[in-house]
mmCIF file of C-alpha atoms in Angstrom:
data_model
loop_
_atom_site.group_PDB
_atom_site.id
_atom_site.type_symbol
_atom_site.label_atom_id
_atom_site.label_comp_id
_atom_site.label_asym_id
_atom_site.label_seq_id
_atom_site.Cartn_x
_atom_site.Cartn_y
_atom_site.Cartn_z
ATOM 1 C CA UNK A 278 70.747 -49.188 -110.020
ATOM 2 C CA UNK A 279 71.228 -47.983 -113.491
ATOM 3 C CA UNK A 280 73.964 -49.591 -115.370
ATOM 4 C CA UNK A 281 74.926 -46.222 -116.795
ATOM 5 C CA UNK A 282 75.955 -45.231 -113.294
ATOM 6 C CA UNK A 283 78.535 -47.755 -113.285
ATOM 7 C CA UNK A 284 79.889 -46.746 -116.812
ATOM 8 C CA UNK A 285 80.038 -43.072 -115.612
ATOM 9 C CA UNK A 286 81.799 -44.068 -112.509
ATOM 10 C CA UNK A 287 84.288 -45.939 -114.474
ATOM 11 C CA UNK A 288 84.946 -43.056 -116.955
ATOM 12 C CA UNK A 289 85.251 -40.674 -113.896
ATOM 13 C CA UNK A 290 87.767 -43.020 -112.582
ATOM 14 C CA UNK A 291 89.802 -43.254 -115.681
ATOM 15 C CA UNK A 292 89.848 -39.320 -116.083
ATOM 16 C CA UNK A 293 91.237 -39.084 -112.574
ATOM 17 C CA UNK A 294 94.048 -41.503 -112.986
ATOM 18 C CA UNK A 295 94.777 -40.987 -116.684
ATOM 19 C CA UNK A 296 97.776 -38.827 -115.943
ATOM 20 C CA UNK A 297 99.638 -41.044 -113.572
ATOM 21 C CA UNK A 298 103.318 -41.510 -114.564
ATOM 22 C CA UNK A 299 103.581 -43.625 -117.670
ATOM 23 C CA UNK A 300 107.117 -44.393 -116.956
ATOM 24 C CA UNK A 301 105.949 -47.596 -114.950
ATOM 25 C CA UNK A 302 103.364 -48.485 -117.493
ATOM 26 C CA UNK A 303 103.391 -52.205 -118.095
ATOM 27 C CA UNK A 304 101.570 -54.508 -120.586
ATOM 28 C CA UNK A 305 100.675 -57.783 -119.361
ATOM 29 C CA UNK A 306 100.170 -61.036 -121.161
ATOM 30 C CA UNK A 307 100.694 -64.796 -121.346
ATOM 31 C CA UNK A 308 104.116 -66.245 -122.528
ATOM 32 C CA UNK A 309 103.775 -65.605 -126.295
ATOM 33 C CA UNK A 310 105.973 -68.320 -127.536
ATOM 34 C CA UNK A 311 104.744 -71.171 -125.215
ATOM 35 C CA UNK A 312 101.185 -70.432 -124.046
ATOM 36 C CA UNK A 313 99.328 -67.436 -125.898
ATOM 37 C CA UNK A 314 96.500 -68.966 -128.204
ATOM 38 C CA UNK A 315 95.932 -67.344 -131.576
ATOM 39 C CA UNK A 316 93.312 -64.658 -130.457
ATOM 40 C CA UNK A 317 95.427 -63.693 -127.247
ATOM 41 C CA UNK A 318 98.595 -63.278 -129.430
ATOM 42 C CA UNK A 319 96.745 -60.991 -131.808
ATOM 43 C CA UNK A 320 95.324 -58.774 -129.236
ATOM 44 C CA UNK A 321 98.710 -58.522 -127.328
ATOM 45 C CA UNK A 322 100.488 -57.670 -130.632
ATOM 46 C CA UNK A 323 97.869 -55.257 -131.373
ATOM 47 C CA UNK A 324 98.118 -53.393 -128.155
ATOM 48 C CA UNK A 325 101.945 -53.367 -128.111
ATOM 49 C CA UNK A 326 101.890 -51.880 -131.629
ATOM 50 C CA UNK A 327 99.427 -49.383 -130.793
ATOM 51 C CA UNK A 328 101.384 -48.070 -127.795
ATOM 52 C CA UNK A 329 104.554 -48.039 -129.798
ATOM 53 C CA UNK A 330 102.898 -45.911 -132.252
ATOM 54 C CA UNK A 331 101.705 -43.486 -129.819
ATOM 55 C CA UNK A 332 105.206 -43.373 -128.383
ATOM 56 C CA UNK A 333 104.125 -44.104 -124.935
ATOM 57 C CA UNK A 334 106.748 -45.850 -122.745
ATOM 58 C CA UNK A 335 105.732 -49.344 -121.315
ATOM 59 C CA UNK A 336 107.359 -52.551 -120.541
ATOM 60 C CA UNK A 337 106.264 -56.130 -121.490
ATOM 61 C CA UNK A 338 105.547 -58.371 -118.876
ATOM 62 C CA UNK A 339 104.686 -62.001 -119.653
ATOM 63 C CA UNK A 340 103.092 -64.200 -116.846
ATOM 64 C CA UNK A 341 101.503 -67.659 -117.015
ATOM 65 C CA UNK A 342 98.749 -66.416 -115.062
ATOM 66 C CA UNK A 343 98.116 -63.196 -116.879
ATOM 67 C CA UNK A 344 94.264 -63.721 -117.710
ATOM 68 C CA UNK A 345 93.712 -64.486 -114.053
ATOM 69 C CA UNK A 346 95.489 -61.154 -113.041
ATOM 70 C CA UNK A 347 93.445 -59.394 -115.499
ATOM 71 C CA UNK A 348 90.015 -57.408 -114.036
ATOM 72 C CA UNK A 349 88.026 -58.873 -117.060
ATOM 73 C CA UNK A 350 89.901 -62.167 -117.499
ATOM 74 C CA UNK A 351 91.132 -60.793 -120.975
ATOM 75 C CA UNK A 352 94.418 -60.209 -122.115
ATOM 76 C CA UNK A 353 96.547 -58.192 -122.614
ATOM 77 C CA UNK A 354 95.859 -55.698 -119.740
ATOM 78 C CA UNK A 355 97.599 -52.487 -119.147
ATOM 79 C CA UNK A 356 98.976 -51.170 -115.522
ATOM 80 C CA UNK A 357 99.813 -47.591 -115.274
ATOM 81 C CA UNK A 358 100.114 -46.641 -111.567
ATOM 82 C CA UNK A 359 97.170 -47.615 -109.848
ATOM 83 C CA UNK A 360 95.058 -47.995 -112.861
ATOM 84 C CA UNK A 361 94.511 -51.371 -114.581
ATOM 85 C CA UNK A 362 92.639 -51.653 -118.157
ATOM 86 C CA UNK A 363 92.212 -54.991 -119.943
ATOM 87 C CA UNK A 364 91.485 -55.645 -123.636
ATOM 88 C CA UNK A 365 92.777 -53.667 -126.594
ATOM 89 C CA UNK A 366 89.848 -51.374 -127.267
ATOM 90 C CA UNK A 367 89.667 -50.052 -123.470
ATOM 91 C CA UNK A 368 93.392 -49.586 -123.796
ATOM 92 C CA UNK A 369 93.016 -47.368 -126.801
ATOM 93 C CA UNK A 370 90.073 -45.442 -124.975
ATOM 94 C CA UNK A 371 92.523 -44.916 -122.019
ATOM 95 C CA UNK A 372 95.236 -43.441 -124.204
ATOM 96 C CA UNK A 373 92.650 -41.244 -125.911
ATOM 97 C CA UNK A 374 91.820 -39.860 -122.424
ATOM 98 C CA UNK A 375 95.559 -38.973 -122.005
ATOM 99 C CA UNK A 376 95.249 -36.866 -125.188
ATOM 100 C CA UNK A 377 97.132 -39.131 -127.393
ATOM 101 C CA UNK A 378 95.164 -40.193 -130.545
ATOM 102 C CA UNK A 379 96.174 -41.386 -134.103
ATOM 103 C CA UNK A 380 93.113 -39.904 -135.645
ATOM 104 C CA UNK A 381 94.012 -36.317 -135.071
ATOM 105 C CA UNK A 382 93.574 -35.722 -139.011
ATOM 106 C CA UNK A 383 90.196 -37.267 -139.429
ATOM 107 C CA UNK A 384 86.955 -35.523 -139.198
ATOM 108 C CA UNK A 385 84.357 -36.565 -136.576
ATOM 109 C CA UNK A 386 82.224 -38.513 -139.148
ATOM 110 C CA UNK A 387 85.366 -40.359 -140.466
ATOM 111 C CA UNK A 388 86.446 -41.061 -136.677
ATOM 112 C CA UNK A 389 82.839 -42.633 -136.137
ATOM 113 C CA UNK A 390 82.965 -44.737 -139.167
ATOM 114 C CA UNK A 391 86.716 -45.942 -138.428
ATOM 115 C CA UNK A 392 85.628 -46.888 -134.962
ATOM 116 C CA UNK A 393 82.457 -48.772 -136.106
ATOM 117 C CA UNK A 394 84.749 -50.796 -138.628
ATOM 118 C CA UNK A 395 87.269 -51.509 -136.118
ATOM 119 C CA UNK A 396 84.713 -52.659 -133.493
ATOM 120 C CA UNK A 397 83.072 -54.828 -136.279
ATOM 121 C CA UNK A 398 86.345 -56.202 -137.443
ATOM 122 C CA UNK A 399 87.573 -56.918 -133.857
ATOM 123 C CA UNK A 400 84.402 -58.802 -132.953
ATOM 124 C CA UNK A 401 84.059 -60.878 -135.950
ATOM 125 C CA UNK A 402 87.935 -61.712 -136.173
ATOM 126 C CA UNK A 403 88.216 -62.577 -132.422
ATOM 127 C CA UNK A 404 85.027 -64.761 -132.412
ATOM 128 C CA UNK A 405 86.440 -66.590 -135.455
ATOM 129 C CA UNK A 406 89.912 -66.962 -133.813
ATOM 130 C CA UNK A 407 88.264 -68.374 -130.669
ATOM 131 C CA UNK A 408 86.067 -70.817 -132.639
ATOM 132 C CA UNK A 409 89.103 -72.099 -134.448
ATOM 133 C CA UNK A 410 91.008 -72.591 -131.266
ATOM 134 C CA UNK A 411 88.322 -74.149 -129.115
ATOM 135 C CA UNK A 412 85.536 -75.547 -131.353
ATOM 136 C CA UNK A 413 87.841 -76.860 -134.378
ATOM 137 C CA UNK A 414 88.514 -80.409 -133.032
ATOM 138 C CA UNK A 415 91.937 -80.897 -134.623
ATOM 139 C CA UNK A 416 93.262 -77.492 -133.649
ATOM 140 C CA UNK A 417 91.798 -77.844 -130.097
ATOM 141 C CA UNK A 418 93.495 -81.242 -129.582
ATOM 142 C CA UNK A 419 96.972 -80.598 -131.357
ATOM 143 C CA UNK A 420 97.309 -76.801 -130.354
ATOM 144 C CA UNK A 421 94.739 -75.269 -128.014
ATOM 145 C CA UNK A 422 94.851 -77.710 -125.196
ATOM 146 C CA UNK A 423 98.492 -78.357 -125.269
ATOM 147 C CA UNK A 424 99.464 -74.634 -125.333
ATOM 148 C CA UNK A 425 97.028 -73.488 -122.792
ATOM 149 C CA UNK A 426 97.839 -76.146 -120.330
ATOM 150 C CA UNK A 427 101.557 -75.937 -120.893
ATOM 151 C CA UNK A 428 102.287 -73.583 -117.895
ATOM 152 C CA UNK A 429 100.296 -75.834 -115.527
ATOM 153 C CA UNK A 430 101.446 -79.194 -113.562
ATOM 154 C CA UNK A 431 99.518 -82.161 -114.192
ATOM 155 C CA UNK A 432 96.439 -82.656 -113.388
ATOM 156 C CA UNK A 433 95.693 -78.989 -113.862
ATOM 157 C CA UNK A 434 97.211 -79.057 -117.315
ATOM 158 C CA UNK A 435 94.309 -81.607 -118.384
ATOM 159 C CA UNK A 436 91.427 -79.882 -116.123
ATOM 160 C CA UNK A 437 91.861 -76.178 -116.854
ATOM 161 C CA UNK A 438 91.798 -76.412 -120.703
ATOM 162 C CA UNK A 439 88.583 -78.150 -120.318
ATOM 163 C CA UNK A 440 87.153 -75.792 -118.012
ATOM 164 C CA UNK A 441 88.148 -72.802 -120.253
ATOM 165 C CA UNK A 442 86.947 -74.655 -123.449
ATOM 166 C CA UNK A 443 83.581 -74.932 -121.871
ATOM 167 C CA UNK A 444 83.635 -71.186 -120.881
ATOM 168 C CA UNK A 445 84.747 -70.193 -124.462
ATOM 169 C CA UNK A 446 82.003 -72.426 -125.928
ATOM 170 C CA UNK A 447 79.174 -71.000 -123.816
ATOM 171 C CA UNK A 448 80.460 -67.372 -124.886
ATOM 172 C CA UNK A 449 80.472 -68.372 -128.604
ATOM 173 C CA UNK A 450 77.057 -70.010 -128.284
ATOM 174 C CA UNK A 451 75.633 -66.716 -126.800
ATOM 175 C CA UNK A 452 77.100 -64.810 -129.635
ATOM 176 C CA UNK A 453 75.493 -67.366 -132.088
ATOM 177 C CA UNK A 454 78.816 -68.757 -133.326
ATOM 178 C CA UNK A 455 78.581 -72.285 -131.790
ATOM 179 C CA UNK A 456 76.661 -73.699 -134.669
ATOM 180 C CA UNK A 457 78.579 -72.590 -137.502
ATOM 181 C CA UNK A 458 80.847 -74.821 -139.443
ATOM 182 C CA UNK A 459 84.682 -74.468 -140.012
ATOM 183 C CA UNK A 460 83.920 -73.587 -143.678
ATOM 184 C CA UNK A 461 81.403 -70.700 -142.655
ATOM 185 C CA UNK A 462 84.030 -69.509 -140.077
ATOM 186 C CA UNK A 463 86.837 -69.481 -142.633
ATOM 187 C CA UNK A 464 84.825 -67.491 -145.078
ATOM 188 C CA UNK A 465 83.968 -64.933 -142.381
ATOM 189 C CA UNK A 466 84.950 -62.079 -144.580
ATOM 190 C CA UNK A 467 82.053 -62.638 -146.906
ATOM 191 C CA UNK A 468 79.772 -62.148 -143.911
ATOM 192 C CA UNK A 469 80.898 -58.651 -143.179
ATOM 193 C CA UNK A 470 78.853 -55.940 -144.654
ATOM 194 C CA UNK A 471 81.839 -53.621 -145.146
ATOM 195 C CA UNK A 472 83.614 -52.558 -148.393
ATOM 196 C CA UNK A 473 86.084 -54.794 -149.834
ATOM 197 C CA UNK A 474 88.596 -51.906 -150.224
ATOM 198 C CA UNK A 475 89.045 -52.012 -146.439
ATOM 199 C CA UNK A 476 90.675 -55.435 -146.677
ATOM 200 C CA UNK A 477 92.611 -54.541 -149.956
ATOM 201 C CA UNK A 478 93.989 -51.403 -148.161
ATOM 202 C CA UNK A 479 94.895 -53.601 -145.106
ATOM 203 C CA UNK A 480 96.668 -55.870 -147.213
ATOM 204 C CA UNK A 481 98.538 -53.041 -149.327
ATOM 205 C CA UNK A 482 99.808 -51.745 -145.891
ATOM 206 C CA UNK A 483 101.128 -55.215 -144.852
ATOM 207 C CA UNK A 484 102.977 -55.661 -148.229
#
């Protein structure tokens, strides 16, 4: 069956349920202080900031098994009524279907360019953070394994980080990241074919 059939089916489902009551909306993620890894914390913080900027009501739910509750295995995920959407960009798409957008003042061309840059940055940044978390041995040993296994009793606290690490390494290998060195990953900015003013502007906003 054509893959586009399932995409259209999902879009139809989103359109049907997007008007669910947002008063009971909840953003689920792992324990941020004890458990969340670098890339998970960044995704959760991004989704939370976006929903606040859109003035949408939601509550934060931190669960030790959040990634296993997620339909895609990714965090965060947003639950609105019967609808569950995981990961940052799908959450943004869901909010857009509700008619809430932060890009109303932009032209269609500017929106397309902005979306392309966001997707590129999202992919590169997340892959870099996953590499550092799971393939940089000192970080893996001192930080990642301890935080990922902190919510589980022994021996799960030892077994599950190893299984997760294998899964992430396979994913990075499929993206062509597994053979990179830590120096290459640390200098990922130079591999981005985007104007430097994007990064300068982002830094100016943070200052």
